[in-house]
CSV table of C-alpha atoms in Angstrom, one decimal:
chain,number,residue,atom,x,y,z
A,1,MET,CA,-14.9,5.6,31.8
A,2,GLU,CA,-13.0,7.5,28.9
A,3,LYS,CA,-15.6,8.0,25.5
A,4,LEU,CA,-14.0,6.6,22.6
A,5,ILE,CA,-15.4,7.8,19.2
A,6,VAL,CA,-14.9,5.7,16.2
A,7,LEU,CA,-15.8,7.4,12.4
A,8,GLY,CA,-15.7,4.8,9.9
A,9,GLY,CA,-17.3,1.0,10.0
A,10,GLY,CA,-14.9,-0.9,7.9
A,11,GLU,CA,-12.1,-3.0,8.5
A,12,SER,CA,-9.8,-0.3,10.6
A,13,GLY,CA,-12.7,0.9,12.2
A,14,VAL,CA,-14.8,-2.1,13.7
A,15,GLY,CA,-11.2,-3.2,14.8
A,16,ALA,CA,-10.6,-0.3,16.7
A,17,ALA,CA,-14.0,-0.4,18.3
A,18,ILE,CA,-13.2,-4.2,19.5
A,19,LEU,CA,-9.9,-3.1,21.1
A,20,GLY,CA,-11.7,0.0,22.3
A,21,LYS,CA,-14.1,-2.2,24.0
A,22,ASP,CA,-11.6,-4.9,25.1
A,23,LYS,CA,-9.9,-2.2,26.8
A,24,SER,CA,-12.8,-0.6,28.8
A,25,TYR,CA,-13.4,2.2,26.9
A,26,ASP,CA,-17.0,3.4,26.4
A,27,VAL,CA,-17.5,3.0,22.7
A,28,PHE,CA,-19.3,4.6,19.9
A,29,LEU,CA,-19.0,3.9,16.1
A,30,SER,CA,-20.3,6.7,13.5
A,31,ASP,CA,-20.1,6.2,9.9
A,32,PHE,CA,-21.6,8.6,7.3
A,33,SER,CA,-22.3,6.0,5.0
A,34,LYS,CA,-24.2,2.5,5.3
A,35,LEU,CA,-22.1,-0.3,6.8
A,36,LYS,CA,-21.5,-3.9,5.2
A,37,PRO,CA,-23.6,-6.6,6.4
A,38,LYS,CA,-20.7,-8.2,8.1
A,39,PHE,CA,-19.3,-5.3,9.8
A,40,ARG,CA,-22.8,-4.6,11.4
A,41,ALA,CA,-23.2,-7.9,12.4
A,42,LYS,CA,-19.8,-8.2,14.3
A,43,LEU,CA,-20.8,-4.9,16.0
A,44,LYS,CA,-24.1,-6.1,17.2
A,45,LYS,CA,-22.1,-9.0,18.0
A,46,GLU,CA,-19.9,-7.3,20.6
A,47,ASP,CA,-22.3,-5.1,21.5
A,48,ILE,CA,-21.3,-2.1,20.4
A,49,ASP,CA,-23.4,0.8,19.7
A,50,PHE,CA,-23.1,2.8,16.6
A,51,GLU,CA,-24.7,4.8,14.0
A,52,GLU,CA,-25.1,4.7,9.7
A,53,GLY,CA,-25.8,6.9,7.3
A,54,ARG,CA,-25.0,9.9,9.8
A,55,HIS,CA,-23.0,11.9,11.8
A,56,THR,CA,-24.8,12.6,14.9
A,57,VAL,CA,-22.5,16.1,16.1
A,58,SER,CA,-23.4,16.3,19.6
A,59,ARG,CA,-22.5,12.8,20.3
A,60,LEU,CA,-19.1,13.1,18.5
A,61,GLN,CA,-18.3,16.1,20.4
A,62,GLU,CA,-18.6,14.0,24.0
A,63,ALA,CA,-15.5,12.2,22.7
A,64,ASP,CA,-12.2,11.9,25.0
A,65,LEU,CA,-10.5,10.1,22.4
A,66,ILE,CA,-11.3,10.0,18.3
A,67,VAL,CA,-9.9,7.1,16.1
A,68,LYS,CA,-10.5,7.8,12.5
A,69,SER,CA,-10.8,5.7,9.6
A,70,PRO,CA,-8.0,6.4,7.1
A,71,GLY,CA,-10.4,7.1,4.5
A,72,ILE,CA,-12.2,10.2,5.6
A,73,SER,CA,-10.3,13.2,5.2
A,74,ASP,CA,-8.8,15.6,7.7
A,75,ASP,CA,-10.2,18.5,5.8
A,76,LEU,CA,-13.9,17.8,6.6
A,77,GLU,CA,-15.7,20.4,8.7
A,78,VAL,CA,-16.5,17.7,11.2
A,79,ILE,CA,-12.8,16.3,11.9
A,80,LYS,CA,-12.1,20.1,12.0
A,81,ASN,CA,-14.4,21.1,14.3
A,82,LEU,CA,-13.7,18.5,16.8
A,83,ARG,CA,-9.7,19.2,16.6
A,84,GLU,CA,-10.8,22.8,17.2
A,85,ARG,CA,-12.5,22.0,20.7
A,86,GLY,CA,-9.3,19.9,21.7
A,87,ILE,CA,-10.6,16.4,21.1
A,88,LYS,CA,-7.3,13.9,20.2
A,89,ILE,CA,-8.0,12.5,16.5
A,90,ILE,CA,-5.7,9.0,16.1
A,91,SER,CA,-5.6,6.5,13.8
A,92,GLU,CA,-6.4,2.9,14.2
A,93,ILE,CA,-2.1,2.4,13.8
A,94,GLU,CA,-1.6,4.5,16.7
A,95,PHE,CA,-4.2,3.4,18.7
A,96,ALA,CA,-3.4,-0.3,18.3
A,97,SER,CA,0.5,0.1,18.8
A,98,TRP,CA,-0.3,1.7,22.3
A,99,PHE,CA,-1.6,-2.0,23.8
A,100,THR,CA,0.9,-4.4,22.2
A,101,ASP,CA,4.5,-4.9,22.8
A,102,ALA,CA,5.4,-6.7,19.8
A,103,ASN,CA,8.4,-6.2,17.3
A,104,ILE,CA,6.8,-4.1,14.8
A,105,ILE,CA,8.0,-3.6,11.0
A,106,GLY,CA,6.2,-0.8,9.4
A,107,ILE,CA,7.0,-0.6,5.5
A,108,THR,CA,5.4,2.5,3.7
A,109,GLY,CA,5.8,4.3,0.0
A,110,SER,CA,4.5,5.3,-3.1
A,111,ASN,CA,5.0,1.8,-4.6
A,112,GLY,CA,6.2,-1.4,-3.8
A,113,LYS,CA,5.3,-1.6,-0.1
A,114,THR,CA,2.5,-4.1,-0.4
A,115,THR,CA,4.8,-6.6,-2.1
A,116,VAL,CA,7.7,-5.8,0.4
A,117,THR,CA,5.3,-6.3,3.3
A,118,ASN,CA,4.5,-10.0,1.9
A,119,MET,CA,7.9,-10.8,1.3
A,120,VAL,CA,8.9,-10.2,5.3
A,121,PHE,CA,5.7,-12.1,6.2
A,122,HIS,CA,6.9,-14.9,4.0
A,123,ILE,CA,10.0,-14.9,5.3
A,124,LEU,CA,9.1,-14.6,9.0
A,125,LYS,CA,6.8,-17.2,8.5
A,126,ASN,CA,8.8,-19.6,7.0
A,127,ALA,CA,11.5,-18.8,9.9
A,128,GLY,CA,8.7,-20.0,11.9
A,129,LEU,CA,7.8,-16.8,13.7
A,130,SER,CA,4.9,-15.9,15.0
A,131,VAL,CA,3.6,-12.8,12.9
A,132,SER,CA,0.9,-11.8,11.1
A,133,MET,CA,0.4,-9.2,8.7
A,134,ALA,CA,-1.9,-6.0,9.2
A,135,GLY,CA,-2.5,-2.1,8.7
A,136,ASN,CA,-3.4,-1.7,4.7
A,137,VAL,CA,-3.3,-5.6,4.0
A,138,GLY,CA,-4.9,-8.5,6.2
A,139,PHE,CA,-7.1,-7.7,8.9
A,140,SER,CA,-7.6,-5.2,11.2
A,141,PHE,CA,-4.4,-4.4,13.5
A,142,ALA,CA,-6.3,-3.0,16.2
A,143,GLU,CA,-8.9,-6.1,16.2
A,144,GLN,CA,-5.7,-8.7,16.2
A,145,VAL,CA,-4.0,-6.9,19.0
A,146,ALA,CA,-7.0,-7.5,21.1
A,147,ARG,CA,-8.0,-10.9,20.1
A,148,GLN,CA,-4.6,-12.7,19.3
A,149,SER,CA,-1.1,-12.5,20.5
A,150,PHE,CA,1.5,-12.6,17.8
A,151,HIS,CA,5.1,-11.5,18.7
A,152,ASN,CA,5.9,-10.1,15.2
A,153,TYR,CA,3.5,-7.6,13.0
A,154,VAL,CA,4.4,-6.8,9.7
A,155,LEU,CA,2.9,-3.2,8.5
A,156,GLU,CA,1.8,-1.8,5.4
A,157,LEU,CA,1.1,1.6,6.3
A,158,SER,CA,-0.9,4.1,4.0
A,159,SER,CA,0.4,7.9,3.9
A,160,PHE,CA,-3.6,8.5,5.5
A,161,GLN,CA,-2.6,6.0,8.5
A,162,LEU,CA,0.7,7.8,9.3
A,163,ASP,CA,-1.1,10.8,9.4
A,164,GLY,CA,-3.0,10.0,12.6
A,165,VAL,CA,0.1,8.7,14.3
A,166,GLU,CA,1.9,10.5,16.8
A,167,GLU,CA,3.5,7.8,19.4
A,168,PHE,CA,3.6,4.9,17.3
A,169,ARG,CA,7.3,3.7,16.9
A,170,PRO,CA,8.2,0.9,14.6
A,171,HIS,CA,11.7,-1.4,15.2
A,172,ILE,CA,12.2,-1.3,11.7
A,173,ALA,CA,10.8,1.1,9.0
A,174,ILE,CA,11.1,0.5,5.4
A,175,LEU,CA,10.8,3.4,2.8
A,176,THR,CA,10.6,2.0,-0.7
A,177,SER,CA,9.8,5.1,-2.8
A,178,ILE,CA,8.2,8.7,-2.6
A,179,THR,CA,6.5,9.8,-5.8
A,180,PRO,CA,3.6,12.2,-6.4
A,181,ASP,CA,0.0,10.0,-5.1
A,182,HIS,CA,-2.9,11.4,-3.2
A,183,LEU,CA,-1.9,14.5,-4.2
A,184,ASP,CA,-5.8,15.5,-3.9
A,185,ARG,CA,-5.9,14.6,-0.4
A,186,TYR,CA,-2.7,16.7,0.2
A,187,HIS,CA,-3.8,20.1,-1.4
A,188,ASN,CA,-2.0,19.4,-4.3
A,189,ASN,CA,1.3,19.6,-2.7
A,190,PHE,CA,3.9,17.2,-2.7
A,191,GLN,CA,6.0,18.2,0.1
A,192,GLU,CA,2.6,17.5,2.4
A,193,TYR,CA,2.6,13.7,0.6
A,194,ILE,CA,6.4,13.6,1.5
A,195,GLN,CA,6.2,14.6,5.0
A,196,ALA,CA,3.3,12.2,5.8
A,197,LYS,CA,5.5,9.3,4.7
A,198,PHE,CA,8.2,10.1,7.1
A,199,LYS,CA,5.9,10.3,10.0
A,200,ILE,CA,6.7,6.1,10.1
A,201,THR,CA,10.3,7.6,11.3
A,202,LYS,CA,9.2,10.2,13.6
A,203,ASN,CA,9.4,8.4,17.1
A,204,GLN,CA,12.5,5.9,16.2
A,205,THR,CA,15.5,6.2,18.5
A,206,LYS,CA,19.3,5.2,17.9
A,207,ASP,CA,18.1,1.5,18.6
A,208,ASP,CA,16.1,1.3,15.8
A,209,PHE,CA,16.3,1.1,11.7
A,210,LEU,CA,15.4,2.6,9.0
A,211,ILE,CA,15.8,0.8,5.6
A,212,TYR,CA,15.4,3.1,2.7
A,213,ASN,CA,15.8,3.4,-1.3
A,214,LYS,CA,18.6,5.7,-1.8
A,215,ASP,CA,18.0,5.5,-5.7
A,216,ASP,CA,15.0,7.7,-5.0
A,217,GLU,CA,16.1,11.5,-5.4
A,218,VAL,CA,13.4,12.7,-3.3
A,219,ILE,CA,14.1,10.4,0.0
A,220,VAL,CA,17.5,11.2,0.0
A,221,ASN,CA,16.9,14.8,-0.3
A,222,TRP,CA,14.5,14.9,2.6
A,223,LEU,CA,17.4,12.9,4.3
A,224,ALA,CA,19.9,15.3,3.7
A,225,LYS,CA,18.2,18.1,5.1
A,226,ASN,CA,16.3,16.5,7.9
A,227,THR,CA,17.5,14.3,11.1
A,228,VAL,CA,16.8,10.9,11.8
A,229,ARG,CA,17.6,9.1,14.9
A,230,ALA,CA,17.2,5.8,13.5
A,231,GLN,CA,20.1,3.9,12.2
A,232,LEU,CA,20.2,4.3,8.1
A,233,ILE,CA,20.2,1.6,6.2
A,234,PRO,CA,20.2,2.4,2.1
A,235,PHE,CA,19.3,-0.3,-0.5
A,236,THR,CA,20.7,0.6,-4.2
A,237,LYS,CA,21.5,-0.9,-7.9
A,238,THR,CA,24.6,0.5,-7.7
A,239,THR,CA,27.7,-0.7,-5.8
A,240,ILE,CA,28.2,0.4,-2.0
A,241,MET,CA,30.4,-0.7,0.9
A,242,ALA,CA,28.8,1.3,3.6
A,243,ASP,CA,29.0,-0.9,6.9
A,244,LEU,CA,25.1,-0.9,6.7
A,245,SER,CA,23.7,-1.4,3.4
A,246,ALA,CA,22.4,-3.4,0.9
A,247,PHE,CA,23.4,-3.3,-2.9
A,248,ILE,CA,24.0,-5.0,-6.5
A,249,GLU,CA,27.4,-6.4,-7.2
A,250,ASP,CA,27.9,-8.9,-9.8
A,251,ASN,CA,24.4,-9.5,-10.4
A,252,LYS,CA,24.0,-10.2,-7.0
A,253,ILE,CA,22.2,-8.6,-3.6
A,254,ASN,CA,24.8,-7.6,-0.7
A,255,ILE,CA,23.4,-7.6,2.4
A,256,LYS,CA,26.4,-5.9,4.6
A,257,LEU,CA,25.3,-5.4,8.6
A,258,ASN,CA,28.8,-4.2,10.2
A,259,HIS,CA,31.1,-7.3,9.6
A,260,ASN,CA,28.0,-10.0,8.6
A,261,LEU,CA,27.5,-10.1,4.7
A,262,PHE,CA,24.4,-11.9,3.2
A,263,THR,CA,24.5,-12.8,-0.9
A,264,MET,CA,22.0,-13.9,-2.8
A,265,SER,CA,21.9,-14.0,-7.3
A,266,VAL,CA,19.2,-12.3,-8.5
A,267,ASN,CA,18.8,-14.7,-11.0
A,268,ASP,CA,17.3,-17.1,-8.0
A,269,LEU,CA,14.3,-14.5,-7.2
A,270,ALA,CA,11.1,-15.8,-7.9
A,271,VAL,CA,9.6,-12.4,-8.9
A,272,LYS,CA,11.6,-10.3,-11.9
A,273,GLY,CA,12.1,-7.0,-12.7
A,274,ASP,CA,14.8,-4.1,-10.7
A,275,HIS,CA,11.6,-3.0,-8.7
A,276,ASN,CA,11.1,-6.3,-6.8
A,277,THR,CA,14.8,-6.8,-6.9
A,278,ARG,CA,14.7,-3.5,-5.2
A,279,ASN,CA,11.8,-4.8,-3.3
A,280,ALA,CA,13.8,-8.2,-2.2
A,281,MET,CA,16.9,-6.3,-0.6
A,282,ALA,CA,14.7,-4.0,1.3
A,283,ALA,CA,12.6,-7.5,2.6
A,284,SER,CA,16.1,-9.1,3.1
A,285,THR,CA,17.3,-6.7,5.0
A,286,ALA,CA,15.0,-6.4,7.7
A,287,ALA,CA,15.1,-10.4,8.0
A,288,ARG,CA,18.7,-9.7,8.6
A,289,LEU,CA,18.3,-7.3,11.4
A,290,LEU,CA,15.7,-9.8,13.0
A,291,LYS,CA,18.6,-12.8,12.5
A,292,ILE,CA,16.8,-14.8,10.2
A,293,ARG,CA,19.0,-17.6,8.8
A,294,LYS,CA,20.7,-16.9,5.7
A,295,GLN,CA,19.3,-20.0,3.8
A,296,THR,CA,15.7,-19.1,5.0
A,297,ILE,CA,15.9,-16.0,3.9
A,298,ARG,CA,17.3,-17.2,0.2
A,299,GLU,CA,14.8,-20.1,-0.1
A,300,SER,CA,11.9,-17.3,1.0
A,301,MET,CA,12.9,-15.3,-1.9
A,302,GLU,CA,13.0,-18.3,-4.5
A,303,SER,CA,9.7,-19.1,-3.6
A,304,PHE,CA,8.0,-16.0,-3.1
A,305,GLN,CA,5.1,-15.8,-6.1
A,306,GLY,CA,4.2,-12.3,-6.0
A,307,VAL,CA,1.1,-10.4,-4.8
A,308,GLU,CA,-2.3,-10.6,-6.3
A,309,HIS,CA,-3.3,-7.7,-8.4
A,310,ARG,CA,0.3,-6.7,-9.2
A,311,LEU,CA,1.2,-7.6,-12.4
A,312,GLU,CA,-0.4,-10.7,-12.0
A,313,GLN,CA,-0.4,-13.3,-15.3
A,314,LEU,CA,-3.6,-14.4,-15.8
A,315,GLY,CA,-2.6,-16.7,-19.1
A,316,LYS,CA,-3.2,-16.7,-22.7
A,317,ILE,CA,-6.5,-17.0,-24.6
A,318,ASN,CA,-5.5,-17.5,-28.6
A,319,LYS,CA,-2.0,-16.2,-27.8
A,320,VAL,CA,-2.9,-13.1,-26.3
A,321,ALA,CA,-1.7,-12.7,-22.7
A,322,PHE,CA,-3.7,-10.9,-19.7
A,323,ILE,CA,-2.1,-9.2,-16.9
A,324,ASN,CA,-3.7,-8.3,-14.1
A,325,ASP,CA,-2.4,-5.2,-12.5
A,326,SER,CA,-5.0,-3.6,-10.5
A,327,LYS,CA,-3.0,-2.5,-7.7
A,328,ALA,CA,-1.3,0.0,-10.2
A,329,THR,CA,-3.4,3.4,-8.4
A,330,ASN,CA,-1.0,5.9,-9.1
A,331,VAL,CA,1.2,6.6,-12.6
A,332,ASN,CA,4.4,5.8,-11.1
A,333,ALA,CA,3.1,1.9,-10.6
A,334,THR,CA,1.8,1.8,-13.8
A,335,PHE,CA,5.1,3.1,-15.1
A,336,TYR,CA,6.9,0.0,-14.1
A,337,ALA,CA,3.9,-2.2,-15.8
A,338,LEU,CA,4.3,-1.0,-19.2
A,339,ASP,CA,8.2,-1.0,-18.6
A,340,SER,CA,7.6,-4.9,-18.2
A,341,MET,CA,5.8,-4.9,-21.1
A,342,THR,CA,7.5,-6.8,-24.2
A,343,ALA,CA,4.5,-7.5,-26.3
A,344,PRO,CA,2.2,-4.8,-28.1
A,345,THR,CA,-0.1,-3.9,-25.2
A,346,VAL,CA,-4.0,-3.0,-25.3
A,347,TRP,CA,-4.1,-1.4,-21.8
A,348,ILE,CA,-7.1,-0.4,-20.0
A,349,VAL,CA,-6.5,2.6,-17.6
A,350,GLY,CA,-8.9,5.2,-15.6
A,351,GLY,CA,-10.8,5.6,-12.2
A,352,VAL,CA,-10.2,8.3,-9.8
A,353,ASP,CA,-7.9,10.5,-10.6
A,354,LYS,CA,-5.8,11.7,-7.9
A,355,GLY,CA,-3.8,14.3,-9.2
A,356,ASN,CA,-2.1,12.3,-12.0
A,357,VAL,CA,0.4,13.7,-14.3
A,358,TYR,CA,0.1,11.4,-17.5
A,359,GLU,CA,2.7,12.8,-19.3
A,360,ASP,CA,5.2,11.0,-17.8
A,361,LEU,CA,4.2,7.9,-19.5
A,362,LEU,CA,4.0,9.2,-23.1
A,363,PRO,CA,7.6,7.6,-23.9
A,364,LEU,CA,6.6,4.1,-22.7
A,365,VAL,CA,3.1,4.7,-23.9
A,366,ASN,CA,4.4,5.7,-27.7
A,367,GLU,CA,6.8,2.6,-27.5
A,368,LYS,CA,4.5,-0.4,-26.2
A,369,VAL,CA,0.8,0.6,-26.3
A,370,LYS,CA,-1.5,-0.2,-29.4
A,371,ALA,CA,-4.5,0.8,-28.1
A,372,ILE,CA,-5.9,2.2,-24.8
A,373,VAL,CA,-9.5,1.4,-23.1
A,374,CYS,CA,-10.9,4.2,-20.9
A,375,LEU,CA,-12.4,2.5,-17.5
A,376,GLY,CA,-13.6,5.5,-15.5
A,377,ILE,CA,-16.5,8.4,-15.2
A,378,ASP,CA,-14.4,10.8,-16.2
A,379,ASN,CA,-12.2,9.8,-19.0
A,380,GLN,CA,-10.9,13.4,-20.5
A,381,LYS,CA,-7.1,13.7,-19.2
A,382,ILE,CA,-6.2,10.5,-20.6
A,383,TYR,CA,-7.6,11.5,-24.5
A,384,ASN,CA,-5.5,15.0,-23.8
A,385,ALA,CA,-2.5,12.8,-22.6
A,386,PHE,CA,-2.5,10.1,-25.0
A,387,SER,CA,-4.6,11.2,-28.2
A,388,ASN,CA,-1.4,12.1,-29.9
A,389,CYS,CA,0.5,8.8,-29.7
A,390,VAL,CA,-2.2,6.5,-30.1
A,391,ASP,CA,-4.6,6.3,-32.7
A,392,THR,CA,-7.4,4.1,-30.9
A,393,ILE,CA,-8.8,5.2,-27.7
A,394,ILE,CA,-12.0,4.2,-26.8
A,395,GLU,CA,-14.4,4.0,-23.4
A,396,SER,CA,-16.5,1.6,-21.4
A,397,SER,CA,-18.1,2.2,-18.2
A,398,ASN,CA,-18.0,-1.6,-16.8
A,399,MET,CA,-15.0,-4.2,-16.7
A,400,PRO,CA,-16.6,-6.8,-18.8
A,401,ASP,CA,-17.5,-4.7,-21.9
A,402,ALA,CA,-13.7,-3.1,-21.5
A,403,VAL,CA,-12.3,-6.8,-21.2
A,404,ALA,CA,-14.3,-7.7,-24.4
A,405,LYS,CA,-13.4,-4.3,-26.0
A,406,ALA,CA,-9.8,-4.5,-25.3
A,407,TYR,CA,-9.8,-8.2,-26.6
A,408,GLY,CA,-11.3,-7.4,-29.9
A,409,LEU,CA,-8.8,-4.7,-30.4
A,410,THR,CA,-5.8,-7.7,-30.1
A,411,GLU,CA,-4.0,-9.5,-32.6
A,412,ASP,CA,-2.0,-12.9,-32.3
A,413,ASN,CA,1.3,-12.4,-29.6
A,414,ASP,CA,-0.3,-8.9,-28.0
A,415,ALA,CA,-1.0,-8.5,-24.9
A,416,VAL,CA,-4.2,-7.2,-22.8
A,417,LEU,CA,-2.9,-5.2,-19.3
A,418,LEU,CA,-5.4,-3.9,-16.7
A,419,SER,CA,-3.2,-0.9,-15.1
A,420,PRO,CA,-5.4,1.3,-14.2
A,421,ALA,CA,-3.1,4.3,-12.5
A,422,CYS,CA,-6.1,5.2,-10.4
A,423,ALA,CA,-8.0,4.8,-7.7
A,424,SER,CA,-11.1,2.5,-8.4
A,425,PHE,CA,-14.1,4.5,-6.2
A,426,ASP,CA,-15.9,5.3,-9.4
A,427,LEU,CA,-16.8,2.0,-10.5
A,428,PHE,CA,-15.5,-0.5,-8.3
A,429,GLU,CA,-15.4,-1.3,-3.9
A,430,ASN,CA,-11.7,-1.1,-4.0
A,431,TYR,CA,-8.5,-2.4,-6.4
A,432,GLU,CA,-9.6,-6.0,-5.2
A,433,ASP,CA,-12.9,-5.9,-6.4
A,434,ARG,CA,-11.9,-4.2,-10.0
A,435,GLY,CA,-8.7,-6.9,-10.1
A,436,ARG,CA,-11.7,-9.7,-9.7
A,437,GLN,CA,-13.7,-8.3,-12.1
A,438,PHE,CA,-10.8,-8.4,-14.2
A,439,LYS,CA,-10.1,-11.8,-13.8
A,440,ASP,CA,-13.6,-12.9,-13.8
A,441,ALA,CA,-14.6,-11.5,-17.3
A,442,VAL,CA,-10.8,-13.0,-18.7
A,443,HIS,CA,-12.2,-16.3,-17.5
A,444,TYR,CA,-15.4,-15.7,-19.6
A,445,LEU,CA,-14.0,-15.1,-22.5
A,446,LYS,CA,-11.9,-18.4,-22.0
A,447,LYS,CA,-15.2,-20.3,-21.8
């Protein structure tokens, strides 16, 4: 019986442990932190051996195979030592893919991947397909493979998850964008991060498809210098007429798959903005490749209401609008948020900096932002970047206080925008927790 060691006891780790046991591995899970009660209970119910609050190195070294959770850095000494011993270390995504013949649509990108993942899922579900979401959203891919049987999986894939793939091969891959992100994990080397993103296509064949953003210079430059076996389908805001392409013409989305043409008015999309038009093109192209009816795609895009914590409108208090964009964990995502603002904005920003270059936001901040509330442990870079163009910059150490201070800086017809441009782990469990706390604080103000 092969020994499987799972490092990390969160959603992906516990799911991998369950799948490992289901496939007759001798499973041991190790987490350096304390497990959440729900995951501890699940491991006990499944009778899976585990430890928490430590890594017993001697036990880890007994592994034939290690599944590492995406939050664990490859640079940790324990990981380096295990690799030096010749032990294979993979991601949950890779491990789960070994045990399913389902059709896989894999989606990655610095921004847009969550929205596109939800769009594709929404279309496929409306079409009546057997489909589930997994990866960076929803429940563990591995646990779903072990416990359920879907014919299609729509996987949101982070660079950390793709770092651990070897044979993983999505039939349809979507690459939404590549901008500097997570550079703290990639030795401040943007090229390393780019390479991680393109691992989504490394095992694809001529029978597979890579849908990519032709308006993204980084993606286009990489493709010009590297060979991809998959069939390439660009999507772009400009007009092109390639046999395989998605483009805008006369304010309509056009998806051309050889002699088959799909069109839809941009005005009919339920979610607005240039970035969402691109997202809709990518998702609709994947749906057409899967031969989803044109009318089903149109109806799905007309009814898709967006993703929680991404430019989520929370209503107004005394003519002040509140917008929850907690999912904006990097500068590029916050760029889209600020660009969409039409009212004078009090901007709540900050968290765990991932190598951010805030100066990229200066023109928008200068035009749109009247005051800044810093919500994080270390806010010096924010002060340095914006103190010359924003008169009022204040700090807060918790969400209720930040929302109250932001509201106190507003006037009628202003807006309060939470768009942190940072990870959340200094003060919050994750971006969802940060977004929920923001919504709770706004709800409290309404009372």
